PDB file of C-alpha atoms in Angstrom:
ATOM      1  CA  MET A   1      86.836  93.492 102.232  1.00 87.00           C
ATOM      2  CA  ILE A   2      88.716  96.689 101.673  1.00 90.00           C
ATOM      3  CA  ARG A   3      87.418  99.807 103.318  1.00 92.00           C
ATOM      4  CA  ALA A   4      88.423 103.525 103.285  1.00 90.00           C
ATOM      5  CA  ILE A   5      88.248 104.944 106.752  1.00 85.00           C
ATOM      6  CA  THR A   6      89.096 108.030 108.688  1.00 93.00           C
ATOM      7  CA  ARG A   7      91.897 107.164 111.145  1.00 87.00           C
ATOM      8  CA  LYS A   8      90.626 108.376 114.540  1.00 90.00           C
ATOM      9  CA  SER A   9      93.437 107.242 116.970  1.00 89.00           C
ATOM     10  CA  MET A  10      96.581 109.273 116.638  1.00 94.00           C
ATOM     11  CA  LYS A  11      98.562 107.548 119.331  1.00 93.00           C
ATOM     12  CA  ILE A  12     102.268 107.190 118.688  1.00 96.00           C
ATOM     13  CA  ARG A  13     103.833 104.300 120.722  1.00 94.00           C
ATOM     14  CA  PRO A  14     107.500 103.715 121.640  1.00 94.00           C
ATOM     15  CA  SER A  15     109.109 100.789 119.836  1.00 92.00           C
ATOM     16  CA  GLY A  16     112.923 100.652 120.612  1.00 80.00           C
ATOM     17  CA  ARG A  17     113.503  97.764 118.244  1.00 85.00           C
ATOM     18  CA  SER A  18     113.652  98.337 114.496  1.00 89.00           C
ATOM     19  CA  SER A  19     112.345 101.995 115.014  1.00 96.00           C
ATOM     20  CA  ASP A  20     112.126 104.498 117.807  1.00 97.00           C
ATOM     21  CA  PHE A  21     108.400 104.830 117.485  1.00 97.00           C
ATOM     22  CA  ILE A  22     105.288 103.253 115.900  1.00 96.00           C
ATOM     23  CA  SER A  23     103.243 105.783 114.040  1.00 96.00           C
ATOM     24  CA  PRO A  24      99.431 105.787 113.725  1.00 93.00           C
ATOM     25  CA  SER A  25      98.520 103.180 111.124  1.00 88.00           C
ATOM     26  CA  PHE A  26      97.993 104.158 107.539  1.00 93.00           C
ATOM     27  CA  GLY A  27      96.505 100.712 107.162  1.00 90.00           C
ATOM     28  CA  PHE A  28      94.996  98.123 109.487  1.00 89.00           C
ATOM     29  CA  GLY A  29      94.874  94.549 108.183  1.00 87.00           C
ATOM     30  CA  CYS A  30      96.742  92.674 105.464  1.00 89.00           C
ATOM     31  CA  LEU A  31      95.838  91.177 102.116  1.00 90.00           C
ATOM     32  CA  LEU A  32      98.504  88.423 102.454  1.00 90.00           C
ATOM     33  CA  GLU A  33      97.894  85.215 104.255  1.00 90.00           C
ATOM     34  CA  CYS A  34     100.952  84.595 106.263  1.00 92.00           C
ATOM     35  CA  SER A  35     100.108  81.821 108.844  1.00 93.00           C
ATOM     36  CA  TYR A  36     102.245  83.491 111.721  1.00 93.00           C
ATOM     37  CA  CYS A  37     100.949  87.036 111.187  1.00 89.00           C
ATOM     38  CA  TYR A  38     100.092  88.755 114.481  1.00 80.00           C
ATOM     39  CA  MET A  39      97.929  91.362 112.564  1.00 78.00           C
ATOM     40  CA  LYS A  40      95.514  88.481 111.686  1.00 76.00           C
ATOM     41  CA  ARG A  41      94.891  87.884 115.356  1.00 75.00           C
ATOM     42  CA  HIS A  42      92.975  91.126 115.370  1.00 77.00           C
ATOM     43  CA  LYS A  43      91.669  91.355 111.791  1.00 82.00           C
ATOM     44  CA  PRO A  44      91.560  87.907 110.141  1.00 82.00           C
ATOM     45  CA  VAL A  45      90.535  89.243 106.687  1.00 87.00           C
ATOM     46  CA  GLY A  46      90.441  92.478 104.753  1.00 89.00           C
ATOM     47  CA  LEU A  47      92.099  95.913 105.046  1.00 90.00           C
ATOM     48  CA  ASP A  48      91.029  99.268 106.433  1.00 90.00           C
ATOM     49  CA  TYR A  49      93.084 102.158 104.919  1.00 88.00           C
ATOM     50  CA  ALA A  50      93.194 105.665 106.222  1.00 92.00           C
ATOM     51  CA  THR A  51      92.107 108.456 103.974  1.00 95.00           C
ATOM     52  CA  ASN A  52      93.259 111.313 106.365  1.00 95.00           C
ATOM     53  CA  ILE A  53      96.991 110.703 105.653  1.00 95.00           C
ATOM     54  CA  ASN A  54      97.983 114.427 106.189  1.00 97.00           C
ATOM     55  CA  THR A  55      96.499 114.290 109.699  1.00 97.00           C
ATOM     56  CA  ILE A  56      98.702 111.242 110.526  1.00 97.00           C
ATOM     57  CA  LEU A  57     101.762 113.058 109.110  1.00 98.00           C
ATOM     58  CA  ASP A  58     100.982 116.262 111.076  1.00 97.00           C
ATOM     59  CA  GLU A  59     100.848 114.121 114.175  1.00 98.00           C
ATOM     60  CA  ILE A  60     104.203 112.584 113.435  1.00 98.00           C
ATOM     61  CA  ASN A  61     105.664 116.062 112.815  1.00 98.00           C
ATOM     62  CA  ARG A  62     104.343 117.298 116.214  1.00 97.00           C
ATOM     63  CA  HIS A  63     105.544 114.254 117.939  1.00 98.00           C
ATOM     64  CA  SER A  64     109.048 114.504 116.499  1.00 97.00           C
ATOM     65  CA  LEU A  65     109.454 118.038 117.729  1.00 95.00           C
ATOM     66  CA  PHE A  66     109.156 117.028 121.406  1.00 94.00           C
ATOM     67  CA  ALA A  67     110.474 113.389 121.236  1.00 94.00           C
ATOM     68  CA  SER A  68     113.320 112.685 123.583  1.00 90.00           C
ATOM     69  CA  VAL A  69     115.605 110.249 121.827  1.00 95.00           C
ATOM     70  CA  LYS A  70     119.328 109.956 122.231  1.00 94.00           C
ATOM     71  CA  LYS A  71     121.304 109.641 119.001  1.00 95.00           C
ATOM     72  CA  PRO A  72     123.027 107.661 117.868  1.00 95.00           C
ATOM     73  CA  ASN A  73     121.117 104.570 118.868  1.00 94.00           C
ATOM     74  CA  GLN A  74     120.363 101.121 117.406  1.00 93.00           C
ATOM     75  CA  THR A  75     117.679 102.445 115.031  1.00 95.00           C
ATOM     76  CA  HIS A  76     119.701 105.236 113.341  1.00 96.00           C
ATOM     77  CA  PRO A  77     122.733 107.354 114.130  1.00 96.00           C
ATOM     78  CA  LYS A  78     120.894 110.636 113.373  1.00 97.00           C
ATOM     79  CA  TYR A  79     117.192 110.504 112.658  1.00 98.00           C
ATOM     80  CA  ILE A  80     114.250 109.683 114.760  1.00 98.00           C
ATOM     81  CA  THR A  81     112.671 106.596 113.125  1.00 98.00           C
ATOM     82  CA  TYR A  82     108.929 105.837 112.797  1.00 98.00           C
ATOM     83  CA  ASP A  83     107.550 102.425 111.825  1.00 97.00           C
ATOM     84  CA  ILE A  84     104.777 103.415 109.510  1.00 96.00           C
ATOM     85  CA  ALA A  85     103.447  99.895 108.735  1.00 92.00           C
ATOM     86  CA  CYS A  86     103.353  97.988 112.079  1.00 88.00           C
ATOM     87  CA  ASN A  87      99.771  96.767 111.192  1.00 88.00           C
ATOM     88  CA  GLU A  88     100.106  96.062 107.524  1.00 89.00           C
ATOM     89  CA  ASP A  89     102.481  95.445 104.618  1.00 92.00           C
ATOM     90  CA  PHE A  90     102.730  99.072 103.426  1.00 92.00           C
ATOM     91  CA  ALA A  91     104.426  98.115 100.179  1.00 93.00           C
ATOM     92  CA  LEU A  92     101.724  95.794  99.206  1.00 91.00           C
ATOM     93  CA  HIS A  93      98.880  98.224 100.051  1.00 92.00           C
ATOM     94  CA  SER A  94     100.617 101.345  98.724  1.00 93.00           C
ATOM     95  CA  LYS A  95      98.229 101.526  95.787  1.00 91.00           C
ATOM     96  CA  TYR A  96      95.514 102.593  98.280  1.00 92.00           C
ATOM     97  CA  TYR A  97      97.541 105.612  99.513  1.00 89.00           C
ATOM     98  CA  ASP A  98      99.227 108.631  98.162  1.00 93.00           C
ATOM     99  CA  TRP A  99     102.511 107.018  99.156  1.00 96.00           C
ATOM    100  CA  LYS A 100     104.691 109.670  97.358  1.00 97.00           C
ATOM    101  CA  ASN A 101     103.105 112.234  99.671  1.00 97.00           C
ATOM    102  CA  ILE A 102     104.150 110.118 102.711  1.00 97.00           C
ATOM    103  CA  PHE A 103     107.671 109.647 101.342  1.00 98.00           C
ATOM    104  CA  ASP A 104     107.870 113.387 100.522  1.00 98.00           C
ATOM    105  CA  PHE A 105     107.142 114.134 104.149  1.00 98.00           C
ATOM    106  CA  PHE A 106     109.936 112.069 105.540  1.00 98.00           C
ATOM    107  CA  LYS A 107     112.403 113.031 102.702  1.00 98.00           C
ATOM    108  CA  GLU A 108     111.915 116.741 103.549  1.00 98.00           C
ATOM    109  CA  HIS A 109     111.635 116.368 107.288  1.00 98.00           C
ATOM    110  CA  PRO A 110     114.761 117.527 109.220  1.00 97.00           C
ATOM    111  CA  ILE A 111     114.748 114.784 111.931  1.00 97.00           C
ATOM    112  CA  ALA A 112     112.069 112.084 111.135  1.00 98.00           C
ATOM    113  CA  MET A 113     112.672 109.011 109.088  1.00 98.00           C
ATOM    114  CA  GLY A 114     110.099 106.427 107.896  1.00 98.00           C
ATOM    115  CA  THR A 115     110.594 102.645 107.987  1.00 97.00           C
ATOM    116  CA  PHE A 116     108.560  99.457 107.204  1.00 96.00           C
ATOM    117  CA  ALA A 117     109.049  95.764 106.694  1.00 96.00           C
ATOM    118  CA  THR A 118     107.810  93.915 103.505  1.00 97.00           C
ATOM    119  CA  LYS A 119     107.619  90.540 101.933  1.00 97.00           C
ATOM    120  CA  ILE A 120     107.118  91.809  98.444  1.00 97.00           C
ATOM    121  CA  ILE A 121     109.211  93.788  95.870  1.00 98.00           C
ATOM    122  CA  PRO A 122     107.552  97.236  95.478  1.00 97.00           C
ATOM    123  CA  LYS A 123     108.953  98.112  92.041  1.00 97.00           C
ATOM    124  CA  GLN A 124     106.748 101.248  91.957  1.00 96.00           C
ATOM    125  CA  PHE A 125     108.993 102.740  94.662  1.00 98.00           C
ATOM    126  CA  LEU A 126     112.018 102.584  92.326  1.00 98.00           C
ATOM    127  CA  LYS A 127     110.897 105.576  90.499  1.00 97.00           C
ATOM    128  CA  TYR A 128     111.236 107.725  93.648  1.00 98.00           C
ATOM    129  CA  ASN A 129     114.441 108.675  95.437  1.00 98.00           C
ATOM    130  CA  PRO A 130     113.812 109.212  99.137  1.00 98.00           C
ATOM    131  CA  GLU A 131     117.546 110.166  99.785  1.00 98.00           C
ATOM    132  CA  GLU A 132     117.851 107.446 102.365  1.00 98.00           C
ATOM    133  CA  LYS A 133     115.056 108.840 104.516  1.00 98.00           C
ATOM    134  CA  ILE A 134     112.884 105.803 103.984  1.00 98.00           C
ATOM    135  CA  ARG A 135     114.117 102.424 105.161  1.00 98.00           C
ATOM    136  CA  ILE A 136     112.794  99.231 103.670  1.00 98.00           C
ATOM    137  CA  ARG A 137     113.316  96.086 105.682  1.00 97.00           C
ATOM    138  CA  PHE A 138     113.044  92.989 103.534  1.00 98.00           C
ATOM    139  CA  SER A 139     111.761  90.101 105.614  1.00 98.00           C
ATOM    140  CA  LEU A 140     113.764  86.851 105.088  1.00 98.00           C
ATOM    141  CA  MET A 141     113.461  83.190 106.033  1.00 98.00           C
ATOM    142  CA  PRO A 142     114.461  79.982 104.425  1.00 98.00           C
ATOM    143  CA  GLN A 143     112.570  79.528 101.149  1.00 98.00           C
ATOM    144  CA  MET A 144     111.172  76.136 102.274  1.00 97.00           C
ATOM    145  CA  LEU A 145     109.526  77.908 105.220  1.00 98.00           C
ATOM    146  CA  SER A 146     108.374  80.894 103.190  1.00 98.00           C
ATOM    147  CA  THR A 147     106.586  78.657 100.708  1.00 98.00           C
ATOM    148  CA  ILE A 148     104.563  77.183 103.437  1.00 97.00           C
ATOM    149  CA  LEU A 149     104.079  80.053 105.808  1.00 97.00           C
ATOM    150  CA  GLU A 150     104.129  83.011 103.471  1.00 97.00           C
ATOM    151  CA  PRO A 151     102.047  82.031 100.431  1.00 95.00           C
ATOM    152  CA  ASN A 152     101.782  84.474  97.550  1.00 95.00           C
ATOM    153  CA  THR A 153     104.783  86.600  98.674  1.00 97.00           C
ATOM    154  CA  SER A 154     107.933  87.285  96.694  1.00 98.00           C
ATOM    155  CA  ASP A 155     110.543  84.580  96.504  1.00 98.00           C
ATOM    156  CA  ILE A 156     113.330  84.890  99.110  1.00 98.00           C
ATOM    157  CA  MET A 157     115.977  85.130  96.414  1.00 98.00           C
ATOM    158  CA  ASP A 158     114.111  87.975  94.714  1.00 98.00           C
ATOM    159  CA  ARG A 159     113.974  89.916  98.031  1.00 98.00           C
ATOM    160  CA  ILE A 160     117.715  89.412  98.499  1.00 98.00           C
ATOM    161  CA  LYS A 161     118.515  90.639  94.939  1.00 98.00           C
ATOM    162  CA  ALA A 162     116.250  93.587  95.589  1.00 98.00           C
ATOM    163  CA  VAL A 163     118.500  94.889  98.339  1.00 98.00           C
ATOM    164  CA  ASP A 164     121.073  96.424  95.971  1.00 98.00           C
ATOM    165  CA  THR A 165     118.441  97.668  93.541  1.00 98.00           C
ATOM    166  CA  PHE A 166     116.662  99.725  96.266  1.00 98.00           C
ATOM    167  CA  ILE A 167     119.867 101.033  97.765  1.00 98.00           C
ATOM    168  CA  GLU A 168     120.933 102.338  94.352  1.00 98.00           C
ATOM    169  CA  ALA A 169     117.538 103.914  94.054  1.00 98.00           C
ATOM    170  CA  GLY A 170     118.158 105.878  97.192  1.00 98.00           C
ATOM    171  CA  TYR A 171     116.624 103.771  99.923  1.00 98.00           C
ATOM    172  CA  ASP A 172     118.086 102.730 103.259  1.00 98.00           C
ATOM    173  CA  VAL A 173     117.725  98.931 103.228  1.00 98.00           C
ATOM    174  CA  HIS A 174     118.021  96.371 106.073  1.00 98.00           C
ATOM    175  CA  LEU A 175     117.356  92.686 106.459  1.00 98.00           C
ATOM    176  CA  ASN A 176     114.672  91.407 108.723  1.00 97.00           C
ATOM    177  CA  PHE A 177     115.137  87.775 109.717  1.00 98.00           C
ATOM    178  CA  SER A 178     111.700  87.293 111.022  1.00 96.00           C
ATOM    179  CA  PRO A 179     110.241  85.234 112.450  1.00 97.00           C
ATOM    180  CA  VAL A 180     112.939  82.641 113.165  1.00 98.00           C
ATOM    181  CA  VAL A 181     111.254  79.337 113.341  1.00 98.00           C
ATOM    182  CA  PHE A 182     112.608  76.091 115.030  1.00 97.00           C
ATOM    183  CA  PHE A 183     112.364  72.790 113.285  1.00 96.00           C
ATOM    184  CA  ASP A 184     114.550  69.773 112.598  1.00 96.00           C
ATOM    185  CA  GLY A 185     117.440  71.034 110.571  1.00 97.00           C
ATOM    186  CA  TRP A 186     116.616  74.732 111.108  1.00 98.00           C
ATOM    187  CA  LEU A 187     120.142  75.847 111.429  1.00 98.00           C
ATOM    188  CA  ASN A 188     121.261  74.261 108.138  1.00 97.00           C
ATOM    189  CA  GLU A 189     118.420  76.009 106.305  1.00 98.00           C
ATOM    190  CA  TYR A 190     119.418  79.452 107.871  1.00 98.00           C
ATOM    191  CA  ARG A 191     123.103  78.815 106.979  1.00 98.00           C
ATOM    192  CA  LYS A 192     121.958  78.359 103.317  1.00 98.00           C
ATOM    193  CA  LEU A 193     120.002  81.576 103.644  1.00 98.00           C
ATOM    194  CA  PHE A 194     123.029  83.383 104.898  1.00 98.00           C
ATOM    195  CA  ARG A 195     125.042  82.134 101.928  1.00 98.00           C
ATOM    196  CA  MET A 196     122.375  83.462  99.585  1.00 98.00           C
ATOM    197  CA  VAL A 197     122.751  86.886 101.151  1.00 98.00           C
ATOM    198  CA  GLU A 198     126.583  86.681 101.042  1.00 98.00           C
ATOM    199  CA  GLU A 199     126.597  85.705  97.376  1.00 98.00           C
ATOM    200  CA  ASN A 200     123.985  88.263  96.152  1.00 98.00           C
ATOM    201  CA  VAL A 201     124.358  91.515  98.086  1.00 98.00           C
ATOM    202  CA  ILE A 202     126.965  93.852  96.824  1.00 98.00           C
ATOM    203  CA  ASN A 203     126.489  96.919  99.029  1.00 97.00           C
ATOM    204  CA  LYS A 204     127.585  95.033 102.123  1.00 96.00           C
ATOM    205  CA  ASP A 205     128.717  98.020 104.077  1.00 94.00           C
ATOM    206  CA  LYS A 206     125.218  99.523 103.990  1.00 96.00           C
ATOM    207  CA  VAL A 207     122.999  96.579 105.113  1.00 97.00           C
ATOM    208  CA  LEU A 208     122.224  95.969 108.755  1.00 96.00           C
ATOM    209  CA  ALA A 209     119.894  93.292 110.273  1.00 97.00           C
ATOM    210  CA  GLU A 210     117.329  92.632 112.838  1.00 96.00           C
ATOM    211  CA  VAL A 211     116.404  89.185 114.231  1.00 97.00           C
ATOM    212  CA  ILE A 212     113.002  88.230 115.746  1.00 96.00           C
ATOM    213  CA  PHE A 213     112.207  84.735 116.938  1.00 97.00           C
ATOM    214  CA  LEU A 214     108.764  83.370 116.545  1.00 97.00           C
ATOM    215  CA  THR A 215     106.035  84.328 119.034  1.00 94.00           C
ATOM    216  CA  HIS A 216     102.668  82.652 118.259  1.00 94.00           C
ATOM    217  CA  ASN A 217      99.213  83.408 119.519  1.00 92.00           C
ATOM    218  CA  VAL A 218      96.514  81.212 120.958  1.00 92.00           C
ATOM    219  CA  ASN A 219      93.654  82.770 119.035  1.00 90.00           C
ATOM    220  CA  LYS A 220      95.674  82.755 115.794  1.00 91.00           C
ATOM    221  CA  HIS A 221      96.432  79.065 116.374  1.00 94.00           C
ATOM    222  CA  LYS A 222      92.745  78.356 116.803  1.00 93.00           C
ATOM    223  CA  TYR A 223      91.913  80.268 113.647  1.00 91.00           C
ATOM    224  CA  ASN A 224      94.700  78.416 111.665  1.00 93.00           C
ATOM    225  CA  VAL A 225      93.327  75.104 112.824  1.00 94.00           C
ATOM    226  CA  GLU A 226      89.658  75.881 112.115  1.00 93.00           C
ATOM    227  CA  ASN A 227      90.540  77.258 108.637  1.00 91.00           C
ATOM    228  CA  ASN A 228      93.167  74.550 107.662  1.00 92.00           C
ATOM    229  CA  ILE A 229      95.811  77.091 107.355  1.00 91.00           C
ATOM    230  CA  GLU A 230      99.120  75.297 106.305  1.00 90.00           C
ATOM    231  CA  GLY A 231     102.165  75.103 108.468  1.00 94.00           C
ATOM    232  CA  GLU A 232     100.651  75.136 111.990  1.00 96.00           C
ATOM    233  CA  SER A 233     102.757  72.190 113.035  1.00 95.00           C
ATOM    234  CA  LEU A 234     105.795  74.424 112.427  1.00 97.00           C
ATOM    235  CA  LEU A 235     104.348  77.230 114.615  1.00 97.00           C
ATOM    236  CA  TRP A 236     102.584  75.525 117.478  1.00 97.00           C
ATOM    237  CA  ASN A 237     104.756  73.129 119.524  1.00 96.00           C
ATOM    238  CA  PRO A 238     103.770  73.504 123.216  1.00 94.00           C
ATOM    239  CA  GLU A 239     106.491  71.085 124.368  1.00 95.00           C
ATOM    240  CA  LEU A 240     109.063  73.623 123.127  1.00 97.00           C
ATOM    241  CA  GLN A 241     107.132  76.770 123.971  1.00 97.00           C
ATOM    242  CA  GLU A 242     105.967  78.613 127.123  1.00 96.00           C
ATOM    243  CA  PRO A 243     103.097  81.000 127.699  1.00 93.00           C
ATOM    244  CA  LYS A 244     103.682  84.800 127.329  1.00 89.00           C
ATOM    245  CA  LYS A 245     101.220  87.571 128.074  1.00 83.00           C
ATOM    246  CA  SER A 246     101.619  90.299 125.484  1.00 77.00           C
ATOM    247  CA  GLN A 247     101.899  93.944 126.537  1.00 70.00           C
ATOM    248  CA  TYR A 248      98.323  94.300 125.274  1.00 66.00           C
ATOM    249  CA  GLY A 249      96.929  91.276 127.095  1.00 66.00           C
ATOM    250  CA  GLY A 250      97.127  88.683 124.292  1.00 79.00           C
ATOM    251  CA  ASP A 251      97.757  84.969 125.146  1.00 89.00           C
ATOM    252  CA  ASN A 252     100.974  84.146 123.269  1.00 93.00           C
ATOM    253  CA  ILE A 253     103.497  81.363 123.366  1.00 94.00           C
ATOM    254  CA  ARG A 254     107.264  81.742 122.649  1.00 96.00           C
ATOM    255  CA  TYR A 255     110.206  79.375 122.671  1.00 97.00           C
ATOM    256  CA  ARG A 256     111.172  78.160 126.140  1.00 97.00           C
ATOM    257  CA  TRP A 257     113.966  80.187 127.601  1.00 96.00           C
ATOM    258  CA  TRP A 258     116.665  77.488 127.391  1.00 97.00           C
ATOM    259  CA  LEU A 259     115.786  76.672 123.740  1.00 97.00           C
ATOM    260  CA  LYS A 260     115.692  80.377 122.709  1.00 97.00           C
ATOM    261  CA  GLN A 261     119.050  81.103 124.331  1.00 97.00           C
ATOM    262  CA  ASP A 262     120.508  78.117 122.389  1.00 97.00           C
ATOM    263  CA  MET A 263     118.853  79.234 119.191  1.00 97.00           C
ATOM    264  CA  ILE A 264     120.194  82.813 119.612  1.00 97.00           C
ATOM    265  CA  SER A 265     123.730  81.533 120.177  1.00 97.00           C
ATOM    266  CA  ASP A 266     123.577  79.139 117.197  1.00 97.00           C
ATOM    267  CA  PHE A 267     121.982  81.781 114.916  1.00 97.00           C
ATOM    268  CA  LYS A 268     124.554  84.489 115.814  1.00 97.00           C
ATOM    269  CA  GLU A 269     127.553  82.126 115.316  1.00 97.00           C
ATOM    270  CA  GLN A 270     126.379  80.986 111.885  1.00 97.00           C
ATOM    271  CA  HIS A 271     125.429  84.452 110.852  1.00 97.00           C
ATOM    272  CA  LYS A 272     128.820  85.743 111.975  1.00 97.00           C
ATOM    273  CA  GLN A 273     130.688  82.940 110.098  1.00 97.00           C
ATOM    274  CA  VAL A 274     128.864  83.504 106.849  1.00 97.00           C
ATOM    275  CA  ILE A 275     127.934  87.209 106.627  1.00 97.00           C
ATOM    276  CA  PRO A 276     130.090  88.974 109.304  1.00 96.00           C
ATOM    277  CA  TRP A 277     129.526  92.350 107.545  1.00 95.00           C
ATOM    278  CA  ASN A 278     125.783  92.105 108.245  1.00 94.00           C
ATOM    279  CA  THR A 279     125.712  93.674 111.698  1.00 94.00           C
ATOM    280  CA  ILE A 280     122.780  92.642 113.830  1.00 93.00           C
ATOM    281  CA  ARG A 281     121.151  95.760 115.352  1.00 92.00           C
ATOM    282  CA  TYR A 282     119.080  93.802 117.754  1.00 85.00           C
ATOM    283  CA  ILE A 283     117.888  90.247 118.373  1.00 88.00           C
ATOM    284  CA  PHE A 284     114.642  89.517 120.098  1.00 88.00           C
TER     285      PHE A 284
END
């Protein structure tokens, strides 16, 4: 079910990871069916998209005028960054918005920059030059995982090859290794992924990365099991995971501390060996 709504909450939350702040949602929900998606914990099906886009942009503008952010920082050396798609895949849903209006806002704004992650190739954006005031973060994982956990999304190789295409079109482009999933042979598969990046990205000096290890949710696990969602055995392994209460009260599980520390060390080492130019901005 797809609904047009008036966005009422205009709360802007701090992020400190891939962006400085999280803007009010242009969309809430997702039309993809990724089995690990945290959005699906709150809205299993459908999409609500905001019709009062200018109100959201006005709020971002007001916020940016008073935001206290020291620059440079890990999100950008100059601009205050706003994640505009924390609750959706903006690129996928862009046909429901006047996305050019949104991009114009950030392109013309003196200090605010927009960013979002995606698992598709939004070719319609290539006709627009945001002059590096819009950052696209292409989500990457080994193809054998993506096939199972991210059905109906763009192939991983296509996402990698899109990096240069979007840079040349005027976008700021980063890689989003997320979520990193543990399984037998996981490191070999990620090493193959790094080699694909090394062999297919030309603008190496412009591409940074972020790394987020899997956090799963109890309610999402139950939903996946009840609805026979593929790949749950990759996501739910209590013997390797520990409880974690989210900042909003959700019952989550994440990799046990000792395992995650080993994974981080191994991931960083292989990443450094294969694609040392791809600086990791943060790892979580």
